[in-house]
Structures are given as structure tokens and as C-alpha cells.
Amino acid sequence: MGNVNLEDIYVTPLNRITTVGGDVLHALKDSDTGFNGFGEIYFSWVEQGAIKAWKYHQRMTMNLVVPLGEVRFVFHLTNQKDNFRDEIIGEEKYFRLTVPPRIWFGFQ
């Protein structure tokens, strides 16, 4: 595996389709940048003000989507002491973050 950088995190705007009775929110399809096969999907509820950190995956690419509310993600590389990257996504900024393996992250 080659070197990984915080610039390797993709930020992809997602479609929100307004329909009567409730919106349809696009998340990921197999032709999207960042799709790297399918392993698992899970959802996490984050209480306001709570911090969930640190997460690290040796081989798995993470695709992060926030359909409700707003979540701040902080990314960090072990070998770069003061190098952090922040991204805030959610209802008003409906994006997908694609995070390659070997990047530490937490969220609030």
C-alpha cells in the first residue's frame, strides 16, 4: 500500500430529490467515485455534543453520509503530528465523504 494523505478524502455532493410525502436522498451507487465494493453498512446516532473518536481502518474504505442534522468529522494521519482536516456535512450540506484506509477520524 502506498502513502495516504488527507487530500485523498473525496467530498462528493449528493442529490436530494424532493417528493410529496418526503425527500429521496441519494447515497452511493456502484459507478460512483469511492465505491470500492460492498462489505457492510451501519448507522450511528450521535447525541448533540457527543464525540465518537478515534476510528481507524487498515483496509476498509469508509463512505460517510449524514442525512439528518449535522456532523463534524476530524481526520488525522499518525505520521503527521499537527496535520488535521475538518469536514462538516449534513442536511444543509448533503455530501458523501469517502475516506481511504489508514486515516484516523472522529466525529461530533
Short mmCIF file of N, CA and C in Angstrom, two decimals, residues 50-94:
data_model
loop_
_atom_site.label_atom_id
_atom_site.label_comp_id
_atom_site.label_asym_id
_atom_site.label_seq_id
_atom_site.Cartn_x
_atom_site.Cartn_y
_atom_site.Cartn_z
N ALA A 50 -21.83 15.00 21.75
CA ALA A 50 -21.04 13.78 21.99
C ALA A 50 -19.92 13.67 20.95
N ILE A 51 -18.83 13.08 21.37
CA ILE A 51 -17.69 12.85 20.48
C ILE A 51 -17.48 11.34 20.36
N LYS A 52 -17.38 10.87 19.12
CA LYS A 52 -17.07 9.46 18.86
C LYS A 52 -15.73 9.43 18.13
N ALA A 53 -14.69 9.05 18.85
CA ALA A 53 -13.35 9.05 18.27
C ALA A 53 -12.50 8.05 19.06
N TRP A 54 -11.47 7.60 18.56
CA TRP A 54 -10.96 7.66 17.20
C TRP A 54 -11.28 6.35 16.49
N LYS A 55 -11.51 6.45 15.17
CA LYS A 55 -11.78 5.28 14.32
C LYS A 55 -10.63 5.13 13.33
N TYR A 56 -10.30 3.89 13.00
CA TYR A 56 -9.20 3.62 12.08
C TYR A 56 -9.46 2.28 11.40
N HIS A 57 -9.29 2.25 10.09
CA HIS A 57 -9.47 1.01 9.34
C HIS A 57 -8.21 0.74 8.52
N GLN A 58 -7.67 -0.44 8.67
CA GLN A 58 -6.44 -0.82 7.99
C GLN A 58 -6.66 -1.02 6.49
N ARG A 59 -7.83 -1.61 6.10
CA ARG A 59 -8.06 -1.94 4.68
C ARG A 59 -9.37 -1.39 4.12
N MET A 60 -10.28 -0.99 4.97
CA MET A 60 -11.63 -0.62 4.51
C MET A 60 -11.73 0.86 4.14
N THR A 61 -12.37 1.13 3.00
CA THR A 61 -12.71 2.49 2.61
C THR A 61 -14.06 2.82 3.23
N MET A 62 -14.15 3.98 3.86
CA MET A 62 -15.39 4.42 4.50
C MET A 62 -16.09 5.43 3.60
N ASN A 63 -17.40 5.29 3.46
CA ASN A 63 -18.23 6.28 2.79
C ASN A 63 -19.21 6.80 3.83
N LEU A 64 -19.05 8.06 4.21
CA LEU A 64 -19.80 8.66 5.31
C LEU A 64 -20.85 9.63 4.78
N VAL A 65 -22.10 9.45 5.21
CA VAL A 65 -23.22 10.29 4.78
C VAL A 65 -24.02 10.66 6.02
N VAL A 66 -24.47 11.91 6.09
CA VAL A 66 -25.26 12.39 7.23
C VAL A 66 -26.59 12.92 6.69
N PRO A 67 -27.67 12.11 6.75
CA PRO A 67 -28.96 12.55 6.20
C PRO A 67 -29.75 13.46 7.13
N LEU A 68 -29.49 13.41 8.43
CA LEU A 68 -30.22 14.22 9.41
C LEU A 68 -29.24 14.98 10.29
N GLY A 69 -29.54 16.24 10.54
CA GLY A 69 -28.69 17.03 11.42
C GLY A 69 -27.40 17.44 10.73
N GLU A 70 -26.35 17.54 11.52
CA GLU A 70 -25.05 17.98 11.02
C GLU A 70 -23.98 17.30 11.87
N VAL A 71 -22.92 16.82 11.22
CA VAL A 71 -21.83 16.15 11.93
C VAL A 71 -20.50 16.74 11.47
N ARG A 72 -19.65 17.00 12.45
CA ARG A 72 -18.28 17.46 12.17
C ARG A 72 -17.37 16.25 12.25
N PHE A 73 -16.61 16.02 11.18
CA PHE A 73 -15.62 14.95 11.13
C PHE A 73 -14.23 15.58 11.19
N VAL A 74 -13.34 14.96 11.95
CA VAL A 74 -11.95 15.39 12.03
C VAL A 74 -11.09 14.20 11.62
N PHE A 75 -10.17 14.44 10.69
CA PHE A 75 -9.31 13.40 10.14
C PHE A 75 -7.86 13.70 10.50
N HIS A 76 -7.08 12.63 10.69
CA HIS A 76 -5.69 12.79 11.11
C HIS A 76 -4.85 11.61 10.62
N LEU A 77 -3.59 11.89 10.31
CA LEU A 77 -2.63 10.85 9.95
C LEU A 77 -1.64 10.66 11.08
N THR A 78 -1.34 9.42 11.41
CA THR A 78 -0.42 9.10 12.51
C THR A 78 0.94 9.77 12.33
N ASN A 79 1.44 9.76 11.11
CA ASN A 79 2.80 10.25 10.87
C ASN A 79 2.89 11.76 10.66
N GLN A 80 1.81 12.49 10.84
CA GLN A 80 1.80 13.94 10.64
C GLN A 80 1.18 14.61 11.87
N LYS A 81 1.98 14.85 12.86
CA LYS A 81 1.55 15.28 14.19
C LYS A 81 0.51 16.40 14.20
N ASP A 82 0.73 17.46 13.48
CA ASP A 82 -0.15 18.62 13.53
C ASP A 82 -1.04 18.77 12.30
N ASN A 83 -1.19 17.71 11.52
CA ASN A 83 -1.96 17.78 10.29
C ASN A 83 -3.35 17.18 10.50
N PHE A 84 -4.37 18.04 10.56
CA PHE A 84 -5.75 17.62 10.74
C PHE A 84 -6.58 18.19 9.60
N ARG A 85 -7.69 17.55 9.32
CA ARG A 85 -8.65 18.06 8.33
C ARG A 85 -10.05 17.95 8.93
N ASP A 86 -10.82 19.01 8.82
CA ASP A 86 -12.20 19.05 9.31
C ASP A 86 -13.15 19.11 8.13
N GLU A 87 -14.25 18.40 8.23
CA GLU A 87 -15.34 18.48 7.25
C GLU A 87 -16.65 18.43 8.02
N ILE A 88 -17.57 19.31 7.68
CA ILE A 88 -18.90 19.30 8.28
C ILE A 88 -19.89 19.00 7.17
N ILE A 89 -20.69 17.94 7.37
CA ILE A 89 -21.71 17.58 6.39
C ILE A 89 -23.02 17.32 7.12
N GLY A 90 -24.12 17.36 6.38
CA GLY A 90 -25.42 17.10 6.97
C GLY A 90 -26.54 17.54 6.06
N GLU A 91 -27.68 17.84 6.65
CA GLU A 91 -28.88 18.18 5.88
C GLU A 91 -28.64 19.38 4.96
N GLU A 92 -27.99 20.42 5.46
CA GLU A 92 -27.78 21.63 4.67
C GLU A 92 -26.59 21.51 3.73
N LYS A 93 -25.69 20.62 4.00
CA LYS A 93 -24.53 20.36 3.15
C LYS A 93 -24.49 18.85 2.93
N TYR A 94 -25.40 18.39 2.05
CA TYR A 94 -25.58 16.96 1.85
C TYR A 94 -24.51 16.42 0.91
#
